[in-house]
Amino acid sequence: MPNILNIGQTALLAAQVGIATTGHNISNASVPGYNRQEVIQGAVAGQAAGFGYIGKGTEVLSIKRVYSEYLTNQVSATATSKSRLDTYYAQVKQIDNMLSDSSVGLTPALTDFFNSVNDLSSDPSSSSTRQSLLSDAQALVARFQSQASQLNEIGQGVNESITSTVTQINAYTKEIAELNTAIEAAYGQNDGQAPNDLLDQRDQKIAELSELVKVSVVKQNNTYNVYIGNGQPLVVGKNTFDLSVVQSPSDPNKIEVGYQNSGASFIMDGTRLGGGSLAGLLEFRSQTLEPAQNELGRIATTLASTFNAQHALGQDLKGALGGAFFSVGTPQVYPNGGNDTSAGANAEVSASVTNASALTTSDYELKRVGTNYVLTRLSDKTELASTTWAAAQAAAAGEGFSFSVDSGTIAAGDSFLIKPTANGASGIGVAITDTNKIAAAAPIAAKATTTNTGTGKISAGVANSPLNTNLQQPVTITFTSATAYTVTGTGIPAGTTGTYDPAAGATLNYNGWTVQITGSPAMNDSFTVGPNTSGTGDNRNALLLGNLQTSKLIGGTTTYQGAYSKLVNMVGNKTSEMEVTSKAAKASYTQAVAAQQEQSGVNLDEEAANLLRYQQAYQAAAKVMQAADEMFKSLLGITA
C-alpha cells in the first residue's frame, strides 16, 4: 500500500515548485528576452493491487520554457529591418533639415547674388553696387562652405558610428560564445535539463546583435553558430571572429568594415550585410551622403567655372580684362593603398576640371590592367574606356575632367579614385577683393566710321569663350561693294573677305568676338572693332553674367537653382521614403513582438491565477499530510 504521507509530500513539493516558478515569472515579467516558464508534472507510476493500481503521487518532470523559435526569429528579422531603416532615416533627416532650411540653404544666397549681378548691370560704375556684389558673393561662398562642412561632419559621424557599432558587435559575439560554453556545461551538469534563463539570455543577445547587423543562426547541439554577410562566421561554439574598422584603401576619408580570420583580414561588401544599423549607415553613406556631397560640389564647381569664364571675357573699371572672380575647388585624387610604391613606380596622379557643364555627380576609378587603362564611372559601374591611356583621357574629357601623371609610373594593378566634384563646395572662394576688378563691361567696342554713306549698322559685339589673345586688337571691316567686304587687322589673315546679304545681314566672328552687321552699307563704308576705351558705364558683360542664372549649365540640362532644387527634392524624397518604410517596419516589428509575447511573455493576471492555484494545491497537499499523520496516530492508539 502506498505511503499516503509520501503522496502528500510529492504534491507539496510540486506545489512549491509551481509557486517558485510562478514567482520567477512574475519577478522577470519586465526583463527583456525573458520567456515564460511553466512546470511540467507527471503522475508517479502506481502500485499494483488486486483491484487495480494505487497512485503514488506526482513528480515534476521539467521546467519548460514557453518558446517559439519561429516567432523569436520573426522578432529578430523585423528588428534587423527596423534598425536599418531607422538608422538611415535618422541620418538622412539631418541632410534634409540642412538643405531645406531657408536660413542655411543655398537658394536665398544664390538669389541675392544674382540680384546683385543684375543691379550691377543697371549701374555698372557704382561703387556701392559693386561692393554689394562682392559681399553677396562672399555670402554665397560661405553658404557653400558651410553646407560642405556640415556634410563632412555627418560623414565623420558615420565613421564614428560604424566604429562604435563594430565594437558592440564584437562585444555581443564574445558574450554569445561565453553563453554557449555555459549552456553546454549546464546541460551536462543537470541530466540534459534545459538551463532556461541562460537560453533566454543567449536569445536576447542574438536579438540585440540583430539590431546591429543581419545574422543567421545555425543550432549545433546546444550551441549557436552565428554568421553574417556571405556566410562569414562571427561565433562558432566557443570561438569568435572579430569585425574591425579599417581605413578605406581607395578613400582615406572614410572607414570600412573589415573581417578577421586566422590573422588575415579583408573589407566586407556593405551591400551584403543585409540589415541592421551597420548596413543602414553604409547604405546612407553610399546612396545619399556621397551623392549629395558630389552634387553640391558640382553646383559650386560649375557656378565658379562658368562665372569665371564669362567674367574673363569682360573688362574691369581700369580697362583690364576680367580675371577669375571665384577660386574653384580642385578635384581629389587618391592612390589606392595597395599601389606599387617601389622605385620607378610610386605614381602620383592629379586631375582638373576641363568642362564644368559636362561634370556628373559620380566618382571614377582609373586602373591599369596589364598594359591597358580602365576608366570606370563608379555611380553605375560603367567602363568608359578599357584600352589605351589616350582613350581613358578622351573618356574623362567627355565627363568634364582630365587627369595626368605628375610623377612616377603607373604600375600594372595600380588604381586611383578620382573625385571631380567632392571638393567643389568646400574649395570655392571669392578670388577678388578690389571692386574695381569686377568686369561689368565688354572688352571690345564696335562702331561705324563717321564718313559712311550707307545705312549699315554694326552691333556692340560680344567676346566669345575661350579668350583670344587678339581679342582687343583693332580690326577694320571695309565694304568693297554692297554685297562684299574685306577684313584687315592684327590677327586677321591677309586677303580675308566675305559676302554680305543686304536682306539678312551678316554675322562676323574674328579674334574671339562676334558682331552683326545689318542694313545696306555702301561701297567704301567701313566699321571698326577694337578695345573698349571708355567702358566705365558699359554693362554688356554684366548682362551676360546675369544671364547665367537662367542658363542650363549643370550637366547641360538645368540651372544652378534647378540643380540645387533637384538635390533638395532627392534628399527630401529619400527622407519621406525612409520615414514611411521605417514606420512600416516598426509596425511589423511591433506585431512580431506582440505575437511572440502573446505566446511566451508573462501575463501577470494569468500568473496571479496560477499563484492562487498552486497555493490552494499546497494547502490541499498539507491537508493530505495532516490526514496521514492523524491516521498514523489513530493506528498507534489502537495498537497501544
PDB file of N, CA, C and O in Angstrom, residues 173-174 176-178 180-181 223-226 233-242 259:
ATOM      1  N   THR A 173      29.336  39.152 -29.726  1.00  0.00           N
ATOM      2  CA  THR A 173      29.805  37.827 -30.153  1.00  0.00           C
ATOM      3  C   THR A 173      30.556  37.131 -29.014  1.00  0.00           C
ATOM      4  O   THR A 173      30.412  35.912 -28.825  1.00  0.00           O
ATOM      5  N   LYS A 174      31.326  37.873 -28.248  1.00  0.00           N
ATOM      6  CA  LYS A 174      32.041  37.274 -27.111  1.00  0.00           C
ATOM      7  C   LYS A 174      31.056  36.793 -26.051  1.00  0.00           C
ATOM      8  O   LYS A 174      31.224  35.707 -25.460  1.00  0.00           O
ATOM      9  N   ILE A 176      27.944  35.872 -26.536  1.00  0.00           N
ATOM     10  CA  ILE A 176      27.232  34.699 -27.060  1.00  0.00           C
ATOM     11  C   ILE A 176      28.106  33.461 -26.948  1.00  0.00           C
ATOM     12  O   ILE A 176      27.639  32.366 -26.576  1.00  0.00           O
ATOM     13  N   ALA A 177      29.385  33.597 -27.266  1.00  0.00           N
ATOM     14  CA  ALA A 177      30.299  32.466 -27.151  1.00  0.00           C
ATOM     15  C   ALA A 177      30.410  32.010 -25.697  1.00  0.00           C
ATOM     16  O   ALA A 177      30.439  30.799 -25.410  1.00  0.00           O
ATOM     17  N   GLU A 178      30.480  32.952 -24.762  1.00  0.00           N
ATOM     18  CA  GLU A 178      30.548  32.591 -23.343  1.00  0.00           C
ATOM     19  C   GLU A 178      29.261  31.887 -22.898  1.00  0.00           C
ATOM     20  O   GLU A 178      29.307  30.922 -22.122  1.00  0.00           O
ATOM     21  N   ASN A 180      27.326  30.151 -24.896  1.00  0.00           N
ATOM     22  CA  ASN A 180      27.393  28.809 -25.489  1.00  0.00           C
ATOM     23  C   ASN A 180      28.123  27.848 -24.554  1.00  0.00           C
ATOM     24  O   ASN A 180      27.676  26.717 -24.318  1.00  0.00           O
ATOM     25  N   THR A 181      29.257  28.306 -24.025  1.00  0.00           N
ATOM     26  CA  THR A 181      30.049  27.466 -23.128  1.00  0.00           C
ATOM     27  C   THR A 181      29.274  27.152 -21.851  1.00  0.00           C
ATOM     28  O   THR A 181      29.233  25.998 -21.387  1.00  0.00           O
ATOM     29  N   THR A 223      24.622  24.581 -28.866  1.00  0.00           N
ATOM     30  CA  THR A 223      25.267  25.873 -29.087  1.00  0.00           C
ATOM     31  C   THR A 223      24.736  26.525 -30.355  1.00  0.00           C
ATOM     32  O   THR A 223      24.154  25.866 -31.215  1.00  0.00           O
ATOM     33  N   TYR A 224      24.968  27.813 -30.424  1.00  0.00           N
ATOM     34  CA  TYR A 224      24.585  28.593 -31.609  1.00  0.00           C
ATOM     35  C   TYR A 224      25.846  28.966 -32.391  1.00  0.00           C
ATOM     36  O   TYR A 224      26.831  29.441 -31.802  1.00  0.00           O
ATOM     37  N   ASN A 225      25.782  28.785 -33.709  1.00  0.00           N
ATOM     38  CA  ASN A 225      26.790  29.342 -34.612  1.00  0.00           C
ATOM     39  C   ASN A 225      26.151  30.523 -35.330  1.00  0.00           C
ATOM     40  O   ASN A 225      25.051  30.409 -35.876  1.00  0.00           O
ATOM     41  N   VAL A 226      26.831  31.639 -35.329  1.00  0.00           N
ATOM     42  CA  VAL A 226      26.266  32.883 -35.855  1.00  0.00           C
ATOM     43  C   VAL A 226      27.067  33.335 -37.064  1.00  0.00           C
ATOM     44  O   VAL A 226      28.308  33.387 -37.012  1.00  0.00           O
ATOM     45  N   PRO A 233      31.540  33.550 -40.430  1.00  0.00           N
ATOM     46  CA  PRO A 233      31.126  33.251 -39.058  1.00  0.00           C
ATOM     47  C   PRO A 233      31.579  34.331 -38.077  1.00  0.00           C
ATOM     48  O   PRO A 233      32.686  34.857 -38.183  1.00  0.00           O
ATOM     49  N   LEU A 234      30.696  34.644 -37.146  1.00  0.00           N
ATOM     50  CA  LEU A 234      31.059  35.500 -36.022  1.00  0.00           C
ATOM     51  C   LEU A 234      31.291  34.656 -34.768  1.00  0.00           C
ATOM     52  O   LEU A 234      32.161  34.947 -33.961  1.00  0.00           O
ATOM     53  N   VAL A 235      30.436  33.638 -34.613  1.00  0.00           N
ATOM     54  CA  VAL A 235      30.548  32.741 -33.466  1.00  0.00           C
ATOM     55  C   VAL A 235      30.408  31.314 -33.967  1.00  0.00           C
ATOM     56  O   VAL A 235      29.459  30.989 -34.680  1.00  0.00           O
ATOM     57  N   VAL A 236      31.344  30.473 -33.565  1.00  0.00           N
ATOM     58  CA  VAL A 236      31.246  29.030 -33.799  1.00  0.00           C
ATOM     59  C   VAL A 236      31.556  28.357 -32.473  1.00  0.00           C
ATOM     60  O   VAL A 236      32.718  28.292 -32.046  1.00  0.00           O
ATOM     61  N   GLY A 237      30.505  27.903 -31.807  1.00  0.00           N
ATOM     62  CA  GLY A 237      30.703  27.316 -30.491  1.00  0.00           C
ATOM     63  C   GLY A 237      31.230  28.346 -29.511  1.00  0.00           C
ATOM     64  O   GLY A 237      30.601  29.364 -29.242  1.00  0.00           O
ATOM     65  N   LYS A 238      32.400  28.065 -28.968  1.00  0.00           N
ATOM     66  CA  LYS A 238      33.016  28.990 -28.011  1.00  0.00           C
ATOM     67  C   LYS A 238      34.021  29.923 -28.675  1.00  0.00           C
ATOM     68  O   LYS A 238      34.657  30.740 -27.993  1.00  0.00           O
ATOM     69  N   ASN A 239      34.182  29.818 -29.999  1.00  0.00           N
ATOM     70  CA  ASN A 239      35.158  30.630 -30.731  1.00  0.00           C
ATOM     71  C   ASN A 239      34.469  31.822 -31.385  1.00  0.00           C
ATOM     72  O   ASN A 239      33.334  31.723 -31.863  1.00  0.00           O
ATOM     73  N   THR A 240      35.173  32.959 -31.434  1.00  0.00           N
ATOM     74  CA  THR A 240      34.635  34.163 -32.049  1.00  0.00           C
ATOM     75  C   THR A 240      35.575  34.665 -33.140  1.00  0.00           C
ATOM     76  O   THR A 240      36.778  34.391 -33.113  1.00  0.00           O
ATOM     77  N   PHE A 241      34.988  35.404 -34.072  1.00  0.00           N
ATOM     78  CA  PHE A 241      35.743  36.009 -35.167  1.00  0.00           C
ATOM     79  C   PHE A 241      35.341  37.478 -35.214  1.00  0.00           C
ATOM     80  O   PHE A 241      34.173  37.803 -35.412  1.00  0.00           O
ATOM     81  N   ASP A 242      36.318  38.352 -35.018  1.00  0.00           N
ATOM     82  CA  ASP A 242      36.035  39.773 -34.855  1.00  0.00           C
ATOM     83  C   ASP A 242      35.876  40.503 -36.181  1.00  0.00           C
ATOM     84  O   ASP A 242      36.523  40.167 -37.178  1.00  0.00           O
ATOM     85  N   TYR A 259      36.863  42.134 -41.863  1.00  0.00           N
ATOM     86  CA  TYR A 259      36.590  40.842 -41.222  1.00  0.00           C
ATOM     87  C   TYR A 259      37.906  40.122 -41.019  1.00  0.00           C
ATOM     88  O   TYR A 259      38.738  40.052 -41.936  1.00  0.00           O
TER      89      TYR A 259
END
